[in-house]
Amino acid sequence: MLEVKSISKSFDGFKAVNNANLEVEKGEIVAVIGPNGAGKTTLFNLITGILKPDNGKVFFKGEDITGLHPYQVCRKRISRSFQIVNVFQRLTVFENVQVSVLSRQKKTWNLFTPSTKLVIKETNEILESVGLIKKKNRTTALLSHGDRKVLEIAMALGGNPEFLILDEPTAGMAPEETARCIELIKHLSEKLGLTILFCEHDMEIVFGIANRIMVMVRGATIVQGGCDEVRCNQAVQDAYLGRSDVCLM
Amino acid sequence: MLQSMLRGKGLIWGYAGLIILFLLPLILPRFYIYIVSIILLTGLLATSLNLVLGYGGIFQFHHAVFYGVGAYATALMLTRTGLSPWISFIVGPIVSAALGLIMGMICIRLSKLYFAMLQISLGSLVWIIVYRWYSFTGGDDGIHGIPLPEILSSPNGAYYFTLIITLICFLIMYKIVKSPFGSALQGIRDNPVRSEMIGINVKRHQLLALIIAGFFAGVAGFLFVVVDTTVFPDMLFWTLSLEICIMCLLGGWFSFFGPMLGAAIIIVLRTFVSTFTSYWTLVLGILMMFVIFFLPNGVLGYVEEKLHKGLIEPVIKE
Ligand SMILES: Nc1ncnc2c1ncn2[C@@H]1O[C@H](COP(=O)(O)OP(=O)(O)OP(=O)(O)O)[C@@H](O)[C@H]1O
Ligand SMILES: [Mg+2]
């Protein structure tokens, strides 16, 4: 469904992403792992059009989407959440998701219908499904960090995506929040049939939900494979874990 | 129409305010009616700026250009063509909106302070043209004694006209702020990257906001022609732009009615302070510092905060 072909991006000569490749099939959950600064976020930024690649291509459902603007990528039904919480801080939880739904339905050029009369049902359904419905009238400044991360996902869902990219969805969450978030991701994959690409530092989560794993080191994607394959791969252990004596977990 | 804008006590105050505004000419002497007219149209101007500044997060620091250009366009039509004055009135705002589009297209590729700097430069360019093109605009003399239709030539006629047009524009702008476009604009203000990522074409939306803001500034411009029957280059000088920005900040740039309140405060102060001292800008500067340090959300923002204190749910730490 998504195919990234030898994509590269440098910042002032520093190769943040270097010849990276990635393949995601429909319905899969693929995890990207790698140490801090490996270039995971940069890779996601390249896929979603926030950054323009120096070279390389991104294909989505066979179509070349390299270099499209983020809003155009979103219209191809690719949505994402951000590692650093990126919500509308002066709007309420409800409005945050509502804007996303309005945008999806191309209603943001409407100047005269009150927003309060539009896409209420859809927005409530999304809030219900992520468990934020009780807090929908709060401004996001009054949310806990964990709830804001969930709101990130809810906003991404507002775009009615087929393909969901999550950048460290559980980072900084309390243990119960993490558990709920994992349930949510599984639910999105199983019940809604979303294809999910995410990155995460917590290996337990990665091995818990991913079908396949891509390992990234210093901007390059070194191995992509099933969990067991990656777990015992020599190159991964050398490069990423720095120890070759034991299998991961 | 007021019901949609205000609730409970606010609604009663709103109706009371409206009735008072309509009865004012029966009570107040001519000079004060003139001042109230100026407050109304300047409030409209400040609110139009706030569409892009407070709601859109776009640093349009030289907004007076659209006001001045709207006024000049109307004035030139009235003095130099034989067309119906009512057509001139609508031409002013359209010219301003067109200028909003052109300047917007040039500036929009830059963000934040870079946008502001380019916009101020382009605005100053327009001012220079108006100031220097003596044969066309009258240069620093401006244009005086602009002929108006019969019913607008009396102070009360001009006042009621200004009041009604301002109210209509307020209603339209309020609708826009509460519309999906308004929601998207506020999202863009809070976080442009996020807005792009949920499928909003950020630049296009900002451009439309700039056109709309230009249009309503132009309306304020032609209202000034109606009230004052003059235009002069100072209408598009950057100090006026600064004053409008201060009106937004002072009244509260996150409240819809804030800029109108700010306009009222500034104009009342200016009118009365200048009878005592010529250091008006000094007073303005001190006022500005006071606002920044003590009322970061403006007067109305402060009042709303006090009113809602009990209503907002407390932070719950899970
Ligand atoms: N806009 C930028 N300008 C300059 N350097 C950048 C920029 N964005 C990222 N980098 C650099 O690129 C490298 C990869 O960053 P990236 O954020 O993609 O890593 P990451 O794998 O997401 O790390 P983490 O696990 O900490 O989130 C880092 O060394 C970072 O400093
Ligand atoms: Mg990252």
XYZ file of C-alpha atoms and ligand atoms in Angstrom, chain A residues 11 14 16 35-42 83 168 201, ligand 1:
45
model
C 20.022 18.993 7.138
C 23.922 15.928 8.005
C 19.127 12.496 8.802
C 17.714 4.688 18.627
C 17.137 8.399 19.301
C 18.034 10.487 16.319
C 17.850 7.536 13.930
C 15.610 9.564 11.647
C 12.210 8.021 12.322
C 10.376 11.288 12.705
C 12.166 12.701 9.690
C 5.574 12.861 18.555
C 5.571 7.411 19.376
C 10.869 2.975 21.792
N 14.596 20.319 11.029
C 15.793 19.784 11.347
N 16.922 20.505 11.190
C 18.121 19.992 11.488
N 18.320 18.748 11.948
C 17.236 17.973 12.148
C 15.914 18.452 11.852
N 15.032 17.468 12.141
C 15.760 16.434 12.588
N 17.078 16.719 12.589
C 18.158 15.819 12.985
O 17.981 14.629 12.278
C 18.253 13.514 13.103
C 17.087 12.574 13.080
O 16.032 13.170 13.796
P 14.628 12.467 14.014
O 13.794 13.403 14.790
O 14.104 12.027 12.715
O 15.020 11.210 14.909
P 14.065 10.176 15.614
O 14.464 8.838 15.148
O 12.662 10.558 15.461
O 14.523 10.329 17.123
P 13.643 10.217 18.453
O 13.563 8.788 18.757
O 14.453 10.967 19.453
O 12.351 10.849 18.168
C 18.579 14.056 14.473
O 19.987 14.032 14.636
C 18.074 15.467 14.450
O 18.912 16.295 15.222
